[in-house]
Short mmCIF file of C-alpha atoms (C1' of nucleotides) in Angstrom, two decimals:
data_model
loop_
_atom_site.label_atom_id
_atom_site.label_comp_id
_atom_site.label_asym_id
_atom_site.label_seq_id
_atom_site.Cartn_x
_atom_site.Cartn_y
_atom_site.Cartn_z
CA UNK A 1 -53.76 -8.23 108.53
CA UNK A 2 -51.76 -8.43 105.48
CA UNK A 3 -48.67 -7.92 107.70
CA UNK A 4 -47.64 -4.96 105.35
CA UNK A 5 -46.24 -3.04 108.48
CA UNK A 6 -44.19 -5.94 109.31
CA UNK A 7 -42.67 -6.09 105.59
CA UNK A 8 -41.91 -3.22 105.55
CA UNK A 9 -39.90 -2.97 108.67
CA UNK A 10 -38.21 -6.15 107.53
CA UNK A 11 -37.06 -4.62 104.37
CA UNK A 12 -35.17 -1.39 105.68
CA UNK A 13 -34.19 -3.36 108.48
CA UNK A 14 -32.49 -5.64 106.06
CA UNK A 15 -31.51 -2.25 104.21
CA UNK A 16 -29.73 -1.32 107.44
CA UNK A 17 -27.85 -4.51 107.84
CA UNK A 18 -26.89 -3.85 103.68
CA UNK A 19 -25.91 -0.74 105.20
CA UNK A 20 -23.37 -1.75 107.33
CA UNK A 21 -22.28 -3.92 105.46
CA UNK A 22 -21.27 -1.78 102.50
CA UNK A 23 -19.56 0.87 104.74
CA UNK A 24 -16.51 -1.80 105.46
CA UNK A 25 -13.89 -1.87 104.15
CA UNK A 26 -9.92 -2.03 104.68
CA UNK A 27 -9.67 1.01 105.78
CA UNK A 28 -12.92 1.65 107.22
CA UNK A 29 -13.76 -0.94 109.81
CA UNK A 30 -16.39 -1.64 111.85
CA UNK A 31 -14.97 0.58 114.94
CA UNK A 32 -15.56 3.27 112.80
CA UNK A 33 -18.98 2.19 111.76
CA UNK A 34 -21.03 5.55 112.24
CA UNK A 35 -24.84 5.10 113.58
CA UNK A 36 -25.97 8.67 111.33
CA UNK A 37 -24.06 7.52 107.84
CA UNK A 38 -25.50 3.69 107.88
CA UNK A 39 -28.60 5.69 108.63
CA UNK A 40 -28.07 7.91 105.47
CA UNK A 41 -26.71 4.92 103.44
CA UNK A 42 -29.97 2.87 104.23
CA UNK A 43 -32.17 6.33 103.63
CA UNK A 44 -33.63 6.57 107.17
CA UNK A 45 -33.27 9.55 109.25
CA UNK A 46 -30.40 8.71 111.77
CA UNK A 47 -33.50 8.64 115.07
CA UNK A 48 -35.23 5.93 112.48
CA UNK A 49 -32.77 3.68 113.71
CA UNK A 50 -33.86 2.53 117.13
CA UNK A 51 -36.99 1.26 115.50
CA UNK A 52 -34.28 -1.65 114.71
CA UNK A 53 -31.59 -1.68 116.20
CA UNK A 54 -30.68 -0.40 120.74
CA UNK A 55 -27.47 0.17 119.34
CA UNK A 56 -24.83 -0.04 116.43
CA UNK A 57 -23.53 -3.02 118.82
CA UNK A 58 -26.66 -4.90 118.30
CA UNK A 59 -26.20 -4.33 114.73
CA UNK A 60 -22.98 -5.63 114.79
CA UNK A 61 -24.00 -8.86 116.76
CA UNK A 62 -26.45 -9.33 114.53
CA UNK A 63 -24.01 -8.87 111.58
CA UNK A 64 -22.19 -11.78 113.31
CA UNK A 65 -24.89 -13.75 113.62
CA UNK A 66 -25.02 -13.76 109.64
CA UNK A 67 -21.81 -15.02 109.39
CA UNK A 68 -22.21 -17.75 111.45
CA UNK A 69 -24.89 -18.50 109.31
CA UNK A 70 -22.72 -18.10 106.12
CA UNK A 71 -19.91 -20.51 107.69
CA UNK A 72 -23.17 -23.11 107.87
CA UNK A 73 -23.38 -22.56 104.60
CA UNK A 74 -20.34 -22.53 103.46
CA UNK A 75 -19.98 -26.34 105.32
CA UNK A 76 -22.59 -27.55 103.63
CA UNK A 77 -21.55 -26.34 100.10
CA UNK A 78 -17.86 -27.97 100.63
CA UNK A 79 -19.29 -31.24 101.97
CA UNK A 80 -21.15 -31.04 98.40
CA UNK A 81 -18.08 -30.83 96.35
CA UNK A 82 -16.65 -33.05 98.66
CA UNK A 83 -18.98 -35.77 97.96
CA UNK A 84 -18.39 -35.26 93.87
CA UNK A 85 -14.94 -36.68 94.53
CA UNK A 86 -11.43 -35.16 94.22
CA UNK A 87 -8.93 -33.95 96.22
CA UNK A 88 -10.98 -32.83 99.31
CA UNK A 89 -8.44 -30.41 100.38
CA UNK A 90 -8.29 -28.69 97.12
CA UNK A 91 -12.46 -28.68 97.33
CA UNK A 92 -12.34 -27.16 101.06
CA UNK A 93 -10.03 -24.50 100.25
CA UNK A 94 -11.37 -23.64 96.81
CA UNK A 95 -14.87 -23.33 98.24
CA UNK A 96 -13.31 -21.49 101.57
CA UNK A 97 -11.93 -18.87 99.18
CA UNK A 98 -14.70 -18.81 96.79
CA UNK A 99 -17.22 -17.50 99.74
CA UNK A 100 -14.37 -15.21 101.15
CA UNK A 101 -14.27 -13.52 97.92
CA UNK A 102 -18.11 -13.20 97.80
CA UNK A 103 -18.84 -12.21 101.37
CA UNK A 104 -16.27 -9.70 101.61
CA UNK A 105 -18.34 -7.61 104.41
CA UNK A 106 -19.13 -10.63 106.55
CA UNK A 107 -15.36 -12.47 106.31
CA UNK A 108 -13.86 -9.00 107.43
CA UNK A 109 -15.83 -9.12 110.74
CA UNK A 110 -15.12 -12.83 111.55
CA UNK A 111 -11.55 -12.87 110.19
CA UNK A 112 -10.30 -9.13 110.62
CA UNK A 113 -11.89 -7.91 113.37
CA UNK A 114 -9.76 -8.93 116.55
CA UNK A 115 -9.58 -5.44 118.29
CA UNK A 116 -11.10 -2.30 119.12
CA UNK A 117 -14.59 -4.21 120.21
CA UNK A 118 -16.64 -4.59 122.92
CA UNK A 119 -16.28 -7.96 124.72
CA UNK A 120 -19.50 -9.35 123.80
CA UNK A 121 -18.38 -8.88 119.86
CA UNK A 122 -15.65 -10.61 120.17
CA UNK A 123 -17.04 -13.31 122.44
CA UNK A 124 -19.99 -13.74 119.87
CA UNK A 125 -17.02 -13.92 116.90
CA UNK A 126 -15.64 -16.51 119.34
CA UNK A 127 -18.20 -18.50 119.42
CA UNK A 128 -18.90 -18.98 115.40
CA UNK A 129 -15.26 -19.52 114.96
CA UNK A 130 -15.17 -22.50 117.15
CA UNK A 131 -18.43 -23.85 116.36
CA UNK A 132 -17.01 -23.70 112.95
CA UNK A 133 -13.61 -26.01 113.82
CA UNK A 134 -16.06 -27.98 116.57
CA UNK A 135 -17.72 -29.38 112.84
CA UNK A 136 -14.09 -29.96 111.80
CA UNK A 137 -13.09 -31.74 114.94
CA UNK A 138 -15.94 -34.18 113.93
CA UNK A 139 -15.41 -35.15 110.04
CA UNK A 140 -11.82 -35.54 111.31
CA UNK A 141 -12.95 -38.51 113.93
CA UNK A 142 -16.02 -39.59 112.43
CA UNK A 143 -14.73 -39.23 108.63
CA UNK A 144 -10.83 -39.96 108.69
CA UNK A 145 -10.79 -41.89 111.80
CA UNK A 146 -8.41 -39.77 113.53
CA UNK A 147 -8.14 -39.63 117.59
CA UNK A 148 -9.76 -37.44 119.21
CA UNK A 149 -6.64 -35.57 120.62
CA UNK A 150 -4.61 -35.37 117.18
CA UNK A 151 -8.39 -34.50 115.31
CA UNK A 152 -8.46 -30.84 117.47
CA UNK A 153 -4.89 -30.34 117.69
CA UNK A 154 -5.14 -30.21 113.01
CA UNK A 155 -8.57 -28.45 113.07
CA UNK A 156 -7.20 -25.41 115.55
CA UNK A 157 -4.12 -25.58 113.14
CA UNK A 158 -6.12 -25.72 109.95
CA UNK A 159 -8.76 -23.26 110.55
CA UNK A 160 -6.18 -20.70 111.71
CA UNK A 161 -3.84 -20.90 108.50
CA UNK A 162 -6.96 -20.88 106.14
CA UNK A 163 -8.70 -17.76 108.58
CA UNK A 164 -5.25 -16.06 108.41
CA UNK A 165 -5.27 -16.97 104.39
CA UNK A 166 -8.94 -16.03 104.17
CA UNK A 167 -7.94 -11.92 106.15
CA UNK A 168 -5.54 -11.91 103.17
CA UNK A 169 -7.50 -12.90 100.40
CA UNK A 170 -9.98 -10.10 101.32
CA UNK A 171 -7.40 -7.37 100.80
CA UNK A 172 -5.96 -9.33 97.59
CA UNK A 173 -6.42 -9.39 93.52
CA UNK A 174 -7.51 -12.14 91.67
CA UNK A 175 -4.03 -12.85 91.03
CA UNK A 176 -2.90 -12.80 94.38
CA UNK A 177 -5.70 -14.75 96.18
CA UNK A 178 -4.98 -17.36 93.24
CA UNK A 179 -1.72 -17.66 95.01
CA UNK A 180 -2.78 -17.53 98.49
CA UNK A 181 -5.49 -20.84 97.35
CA UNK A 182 -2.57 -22.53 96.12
CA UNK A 183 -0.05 -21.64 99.15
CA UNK A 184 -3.03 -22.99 101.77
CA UNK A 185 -3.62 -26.32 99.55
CA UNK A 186 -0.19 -27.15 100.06
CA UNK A 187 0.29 -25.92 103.44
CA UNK A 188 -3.11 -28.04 104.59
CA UNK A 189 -1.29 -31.06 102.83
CA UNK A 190 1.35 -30.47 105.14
CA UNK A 191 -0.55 -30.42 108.09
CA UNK A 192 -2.32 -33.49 107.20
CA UNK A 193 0.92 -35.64 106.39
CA UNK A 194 1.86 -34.16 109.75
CA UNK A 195 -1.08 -35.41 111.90
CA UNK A 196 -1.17 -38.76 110.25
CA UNK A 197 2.68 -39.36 111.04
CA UNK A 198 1.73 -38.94 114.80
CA UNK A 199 -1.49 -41.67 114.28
CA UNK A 200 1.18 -43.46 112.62
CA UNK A 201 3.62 -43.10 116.04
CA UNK A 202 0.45 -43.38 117.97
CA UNK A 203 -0.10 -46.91 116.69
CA UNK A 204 3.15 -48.11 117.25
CA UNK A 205 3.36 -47.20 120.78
CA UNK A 206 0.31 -48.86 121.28
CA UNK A 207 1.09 -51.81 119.84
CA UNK A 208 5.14 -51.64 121.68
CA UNK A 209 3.71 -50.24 125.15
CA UNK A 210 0.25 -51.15 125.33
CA UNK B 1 25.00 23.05 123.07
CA UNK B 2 24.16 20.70 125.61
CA UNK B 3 21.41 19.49 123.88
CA UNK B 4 18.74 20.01 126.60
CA UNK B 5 16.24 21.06 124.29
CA UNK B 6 16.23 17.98 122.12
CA UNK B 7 16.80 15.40 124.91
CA UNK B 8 13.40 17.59 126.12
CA UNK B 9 12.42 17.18 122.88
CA UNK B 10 12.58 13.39 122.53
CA UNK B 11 11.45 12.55 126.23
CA UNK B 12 7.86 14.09 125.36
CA UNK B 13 8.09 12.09 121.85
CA UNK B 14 8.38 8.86 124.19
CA UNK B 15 5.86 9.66 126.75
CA UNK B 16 3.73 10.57 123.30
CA UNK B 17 4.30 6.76 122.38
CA UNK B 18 4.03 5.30 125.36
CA UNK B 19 0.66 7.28 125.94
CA UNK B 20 -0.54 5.86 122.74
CA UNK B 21 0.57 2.02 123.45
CA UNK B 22 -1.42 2.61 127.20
CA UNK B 23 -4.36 3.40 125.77
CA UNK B 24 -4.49 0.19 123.14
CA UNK B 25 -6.42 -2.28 124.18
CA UNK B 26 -9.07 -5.14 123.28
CA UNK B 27 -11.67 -2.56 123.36
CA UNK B 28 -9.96 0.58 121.94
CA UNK B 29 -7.98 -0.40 118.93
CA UNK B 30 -5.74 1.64 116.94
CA UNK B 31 -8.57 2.77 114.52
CA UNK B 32 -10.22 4.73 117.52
CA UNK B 33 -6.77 5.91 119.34
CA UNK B 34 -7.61 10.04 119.73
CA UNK B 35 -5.14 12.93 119.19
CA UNK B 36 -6.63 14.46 122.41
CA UNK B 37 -6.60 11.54 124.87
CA UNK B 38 -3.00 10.97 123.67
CA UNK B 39 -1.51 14.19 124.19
CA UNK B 40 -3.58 13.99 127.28
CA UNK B 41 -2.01 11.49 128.65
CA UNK B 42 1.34 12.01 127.33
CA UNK B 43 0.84 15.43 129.51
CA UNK B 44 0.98 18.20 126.68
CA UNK B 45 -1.47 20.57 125.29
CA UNK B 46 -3.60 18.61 121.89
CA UNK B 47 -1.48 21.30 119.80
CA UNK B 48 1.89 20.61 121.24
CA UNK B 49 1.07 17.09 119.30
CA UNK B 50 2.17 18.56 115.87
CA UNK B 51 5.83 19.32 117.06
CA UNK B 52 6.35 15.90 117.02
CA UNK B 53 4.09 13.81 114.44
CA UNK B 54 2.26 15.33 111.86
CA UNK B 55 -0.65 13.04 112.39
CA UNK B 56 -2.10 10.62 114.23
CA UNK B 57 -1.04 8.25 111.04
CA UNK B 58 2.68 8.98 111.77
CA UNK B 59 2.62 8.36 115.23
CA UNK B 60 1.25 4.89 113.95
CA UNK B 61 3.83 3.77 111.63
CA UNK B 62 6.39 4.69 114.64
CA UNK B 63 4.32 2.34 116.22
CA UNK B 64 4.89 -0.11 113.93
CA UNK B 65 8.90 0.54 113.14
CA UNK B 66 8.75 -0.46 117.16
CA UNK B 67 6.96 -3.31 116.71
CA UNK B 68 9.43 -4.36 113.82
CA UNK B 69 12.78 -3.53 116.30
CA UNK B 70 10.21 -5.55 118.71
CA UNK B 71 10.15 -8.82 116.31
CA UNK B 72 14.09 -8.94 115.39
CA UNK B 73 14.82 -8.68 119.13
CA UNK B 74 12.17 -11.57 119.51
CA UNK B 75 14.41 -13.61 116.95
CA UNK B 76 17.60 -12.84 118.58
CA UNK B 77 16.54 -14.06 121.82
CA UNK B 78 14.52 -16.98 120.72
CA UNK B 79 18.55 -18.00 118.66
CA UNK B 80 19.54 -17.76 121.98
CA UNK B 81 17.31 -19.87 123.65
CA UNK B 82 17.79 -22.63 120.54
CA UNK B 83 21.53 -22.32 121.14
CA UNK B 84 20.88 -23.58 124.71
CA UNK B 85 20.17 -27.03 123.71
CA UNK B 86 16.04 -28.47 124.25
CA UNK B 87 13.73 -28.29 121.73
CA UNK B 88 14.14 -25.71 119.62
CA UNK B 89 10.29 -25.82 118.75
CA UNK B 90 9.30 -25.33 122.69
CA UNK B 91 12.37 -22.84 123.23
CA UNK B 92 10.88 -20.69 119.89
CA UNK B 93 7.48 -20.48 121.13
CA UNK B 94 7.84 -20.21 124.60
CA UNK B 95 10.23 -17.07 124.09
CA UNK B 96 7.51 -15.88 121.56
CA UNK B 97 4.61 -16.03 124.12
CA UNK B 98 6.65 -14.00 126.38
CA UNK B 99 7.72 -11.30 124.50
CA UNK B 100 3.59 -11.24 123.41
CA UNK B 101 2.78 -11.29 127.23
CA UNK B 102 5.27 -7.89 127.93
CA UNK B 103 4.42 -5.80 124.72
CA UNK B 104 0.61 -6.28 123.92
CA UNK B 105 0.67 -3.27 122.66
CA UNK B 106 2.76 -3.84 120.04
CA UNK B 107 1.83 -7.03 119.49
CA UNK B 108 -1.76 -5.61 119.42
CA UNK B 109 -0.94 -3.78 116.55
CA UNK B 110 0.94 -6.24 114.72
CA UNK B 111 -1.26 -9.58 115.55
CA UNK B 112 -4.74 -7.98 115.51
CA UNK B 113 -4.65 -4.23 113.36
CA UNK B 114 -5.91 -6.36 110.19
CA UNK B 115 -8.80 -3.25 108.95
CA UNK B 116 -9.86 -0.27 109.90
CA UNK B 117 -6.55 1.01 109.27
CA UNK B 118 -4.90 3.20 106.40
CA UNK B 119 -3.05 1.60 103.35
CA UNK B 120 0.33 2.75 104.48
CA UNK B 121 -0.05 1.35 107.82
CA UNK B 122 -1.32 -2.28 106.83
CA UNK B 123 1.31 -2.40 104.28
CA UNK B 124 3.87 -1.16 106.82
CA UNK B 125 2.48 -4.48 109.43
CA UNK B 126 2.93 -6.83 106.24
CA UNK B 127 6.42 -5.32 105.32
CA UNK B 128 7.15 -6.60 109.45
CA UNK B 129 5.59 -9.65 109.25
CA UNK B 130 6.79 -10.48 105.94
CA UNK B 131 10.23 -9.89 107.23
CA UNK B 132 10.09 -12.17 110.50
CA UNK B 133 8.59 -14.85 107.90
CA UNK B 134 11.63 -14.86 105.10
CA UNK B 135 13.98 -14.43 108.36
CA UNK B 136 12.59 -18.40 109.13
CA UNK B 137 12.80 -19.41 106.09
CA UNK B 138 16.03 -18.34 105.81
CA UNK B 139 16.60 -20.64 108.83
CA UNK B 140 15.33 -24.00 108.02
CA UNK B 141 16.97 -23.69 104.24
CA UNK B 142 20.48 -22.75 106.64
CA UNK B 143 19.94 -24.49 109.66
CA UNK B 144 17.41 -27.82 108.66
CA UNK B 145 18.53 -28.16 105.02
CA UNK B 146 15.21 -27.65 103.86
CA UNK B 147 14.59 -27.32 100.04
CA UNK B 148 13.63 -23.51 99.61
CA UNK B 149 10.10 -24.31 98.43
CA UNK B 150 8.73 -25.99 101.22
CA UNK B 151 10.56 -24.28 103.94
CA UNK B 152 8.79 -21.21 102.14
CA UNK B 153 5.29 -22.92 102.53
CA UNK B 154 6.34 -23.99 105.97
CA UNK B 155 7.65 -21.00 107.34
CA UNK B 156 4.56 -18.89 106.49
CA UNK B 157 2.58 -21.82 107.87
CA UNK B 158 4.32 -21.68 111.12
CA UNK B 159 3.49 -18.15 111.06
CA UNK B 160 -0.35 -18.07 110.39
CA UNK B 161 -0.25 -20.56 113.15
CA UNK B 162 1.88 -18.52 115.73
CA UNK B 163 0.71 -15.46 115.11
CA UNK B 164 -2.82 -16.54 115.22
CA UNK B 165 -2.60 -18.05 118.57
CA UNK B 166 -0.33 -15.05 119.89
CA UNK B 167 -3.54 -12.96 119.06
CA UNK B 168 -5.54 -14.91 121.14
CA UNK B 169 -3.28 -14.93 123.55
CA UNK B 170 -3.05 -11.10 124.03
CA UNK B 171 -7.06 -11.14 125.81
CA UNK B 172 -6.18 -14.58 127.41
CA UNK B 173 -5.24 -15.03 131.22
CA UNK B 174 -2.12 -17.18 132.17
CA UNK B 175 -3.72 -20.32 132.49
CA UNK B 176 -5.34 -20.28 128.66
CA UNK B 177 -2.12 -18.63 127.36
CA UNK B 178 0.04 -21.32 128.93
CA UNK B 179 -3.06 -24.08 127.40
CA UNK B 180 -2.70 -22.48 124.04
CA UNK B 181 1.16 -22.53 124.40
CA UNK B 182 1.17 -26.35 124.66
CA UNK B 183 -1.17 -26.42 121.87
CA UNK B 184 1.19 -24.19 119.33
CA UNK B 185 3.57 -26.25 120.12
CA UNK B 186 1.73 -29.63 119.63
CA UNK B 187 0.68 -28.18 116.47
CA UNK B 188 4.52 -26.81 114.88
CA UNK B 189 5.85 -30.46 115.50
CA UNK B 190 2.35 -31.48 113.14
CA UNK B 191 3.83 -29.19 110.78
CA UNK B 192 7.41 -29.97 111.00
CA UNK B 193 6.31 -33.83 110.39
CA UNK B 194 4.59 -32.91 107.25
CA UNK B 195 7.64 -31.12 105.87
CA UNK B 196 9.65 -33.53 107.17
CA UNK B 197 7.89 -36.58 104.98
CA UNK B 198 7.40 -33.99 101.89
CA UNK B 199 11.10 -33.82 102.11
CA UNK B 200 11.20 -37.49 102.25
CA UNK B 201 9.03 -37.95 99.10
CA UNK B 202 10.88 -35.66 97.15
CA UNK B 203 14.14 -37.12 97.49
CA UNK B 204 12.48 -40.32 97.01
CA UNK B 205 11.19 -39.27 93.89
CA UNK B 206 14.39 -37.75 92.59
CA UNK B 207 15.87 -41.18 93.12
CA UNK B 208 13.17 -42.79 91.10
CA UNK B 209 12.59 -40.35 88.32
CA UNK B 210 15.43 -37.63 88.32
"C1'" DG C 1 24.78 40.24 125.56
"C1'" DC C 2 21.48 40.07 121.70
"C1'" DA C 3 18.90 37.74 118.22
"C1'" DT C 4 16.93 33.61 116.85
"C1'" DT C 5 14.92 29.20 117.11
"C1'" DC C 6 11.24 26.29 118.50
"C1'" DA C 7 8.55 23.12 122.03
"C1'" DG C 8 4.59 24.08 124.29
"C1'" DT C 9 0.18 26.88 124.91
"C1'" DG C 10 -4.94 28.37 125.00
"C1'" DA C 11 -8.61 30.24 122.42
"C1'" DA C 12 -11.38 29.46 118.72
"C1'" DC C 13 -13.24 27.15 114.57
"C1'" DA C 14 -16.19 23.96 111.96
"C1'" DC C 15 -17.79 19.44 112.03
"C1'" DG C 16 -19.62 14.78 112.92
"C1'" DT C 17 -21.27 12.16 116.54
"C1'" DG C 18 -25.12 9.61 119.63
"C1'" DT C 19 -29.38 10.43 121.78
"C1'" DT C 20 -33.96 12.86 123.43
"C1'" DC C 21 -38.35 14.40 122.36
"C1'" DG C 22 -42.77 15.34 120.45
"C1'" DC C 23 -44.95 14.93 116.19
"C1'" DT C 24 -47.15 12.70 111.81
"C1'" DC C 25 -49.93 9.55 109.54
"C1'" DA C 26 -50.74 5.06 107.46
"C1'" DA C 27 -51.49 0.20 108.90
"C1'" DT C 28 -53.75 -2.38 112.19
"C1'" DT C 29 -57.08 -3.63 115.83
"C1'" DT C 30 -61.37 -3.18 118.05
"C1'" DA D 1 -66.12 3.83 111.83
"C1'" DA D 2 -63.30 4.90 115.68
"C1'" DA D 3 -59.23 4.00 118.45
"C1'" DT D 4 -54.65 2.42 118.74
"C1'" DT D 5 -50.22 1.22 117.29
"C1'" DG D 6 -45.68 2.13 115.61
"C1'" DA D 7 -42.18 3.24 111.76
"C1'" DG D 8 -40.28 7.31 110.33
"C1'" DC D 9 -39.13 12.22 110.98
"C1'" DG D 10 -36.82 16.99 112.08
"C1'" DA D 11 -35.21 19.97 115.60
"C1'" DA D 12 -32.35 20.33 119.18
"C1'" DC D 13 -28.92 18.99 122.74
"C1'" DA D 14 -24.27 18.24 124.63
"C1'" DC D 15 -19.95 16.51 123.46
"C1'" DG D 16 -15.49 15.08 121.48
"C1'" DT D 17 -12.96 15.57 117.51
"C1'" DG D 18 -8.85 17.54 114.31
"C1'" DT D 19 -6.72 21.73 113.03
"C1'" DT D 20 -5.56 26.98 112.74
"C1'" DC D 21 -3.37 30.75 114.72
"C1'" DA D 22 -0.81 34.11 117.28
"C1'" DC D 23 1.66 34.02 121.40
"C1'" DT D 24 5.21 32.86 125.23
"C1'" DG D 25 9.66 32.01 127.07
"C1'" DA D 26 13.61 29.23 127.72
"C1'" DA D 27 17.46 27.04 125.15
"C1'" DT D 28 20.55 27.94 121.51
"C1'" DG D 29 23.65 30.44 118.07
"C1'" DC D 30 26.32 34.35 117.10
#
DNA sequence: GCATTCAGTGAACACGTGTTCGCTCAATTT
DNA sequence: AAATTGAGCGAACACGTGTTCACTGAATGC
């Protein structure tokens, strides 16, 4: 029982997923995503499939379900830098961009693909997205002391400028996506002089109109 | 020469483009929009197609020329809404979420085609977008006395934002659009703070140190 | 009135697609 | 050692696709 079987079905099941992932691109998204070429690109006959997957959809969920784990990850790794001091905006963004540019395949489902899926794909992109600026909500109240109301109100803001950012970056140079960092930095500085103004306004009506 | 034939001529291009826009939709998206089932439901034969795009491709950037005619409309209206006095914030987005709510399809194309598409026709969305963006910029340099700089970072700030939630709002029902309507709006005056206050510091700073 | 232009047609094509079925044969279980 | 399991396979299927071609017939030009 030296679960060789079960390797092996791990590993081209994995070489599916590598599959997919390889076949997108900007002009080939995952509508297009073909059952029989994955199949080829993974060297499995095109019927091997089903030993994986019901359907290219459950591939695809599953392909979600990656990036939610990446966006985890990619928490984690900017409450790191965070912690070694500097500007933590700068740190967010830089590390936001830095795992855009290195998980092309996975940022292109969560950030491009808003269309021409089924309802449960979308629903499941959904659902990583806001879990993502749910964990934003939360260092802004339990890190920067921000109310509750103001907190969601920047973290819906901020997470759709840098996702928006992010869909560009993927289709972008070096050059470019240098730019784009720099244009979101600013723009997120914005945002935040914005939402402290209103605790500022906050404040004072409290203490005025209590 | 009455022109029958080419009045003929362009009706069947129209019912060609509206067929196309009916059958966009969260599910379907532009990337798996048929030759066939257009000309289907346009009412023509699948070869009568050719006499009036030479590809599915061209049909597409039509598409998006619409959706650009589409946007500048969308400004001129949303003027006249600012003219009428209120807050021109609440008057821009309101008119915005409208204008999303009666052309999904070509807001579909615009707010959510972002892969899967050719080269021409995502550069031919950014050329649109691009052009809505330097058209608000050109207003709060004109009409806020902004310095050129930050209404630059703020207009294409405003724009991630807007165009983000429009997206959503395109698979939304009226309640959530209306929620996420109030919430765009909540989050522009965030923004409009923060440029507000970097436009304080800088003139602050060109008093101190010019 | 006659000749020409041209939007619209139907048949036919080569091709890629998802999915089924029964088979093989090594890993696993008994 | 024998029996069972299950990943991987090739043939075959029905189907929708884009594109070609020669043809029709009414609107247009002369």
């Amino acid at each position: 029982m030296a679960g060789v079987r079960a390797a092996q079905k791990e590993k081209t099941r994995r070489a599916l997923i590598q599959a997919a992932m390889n076949q997108l691109s900007a002009e080939h998204g995952y509508a297009s995503l073909s059952l029989r070429e994955v199949a080829r690109e993974a060297g499995i006959a095109p019927t091997s499939f089903y030993r994986h997957f019901q359907n290219m959809e459950e591939l695809g969920l599953t392909l979600v379900d990656e990036g939610g784990l990446t966006l985890r990850q990619l928490l984690r790794q900017s409450r790191q830098q965070i912690a070694k001091g500097g500007s933590i905006i700068r740190a967010s963004v830089t590390t936001f961009m830095e795992f855009v540019t290195n998980n092309t395949a996975i940022f292109r489902l969560l950030l491009q693909e808003k269309s021409g899926n089924s309802r449960e794909f979308r629903l499941a992109v959904t659902r990583e997205v806001e879990h993502f600026t749910a964990e934003l909500v939360d260092y802004l109240v339990d890190e920067q002391q921000f109310a509750r109301e103001v907190a969601e109100l920047q973290a819906d803001a901020i997470v759709r400028i840098v996702f928006s950012a992010g869909a560009d970056a993927l289709d972008a140079d070096t050059k470019e996506r240098q730019r784009l960092t720099e244009q979101t930095i600013a723009q997120l500085r914005i945002v935040a002089r914005g939402a402290e103004s209103m605790r500022q306004a906050a404040k004072t009506k409290e203490l005025t109109a209590p």
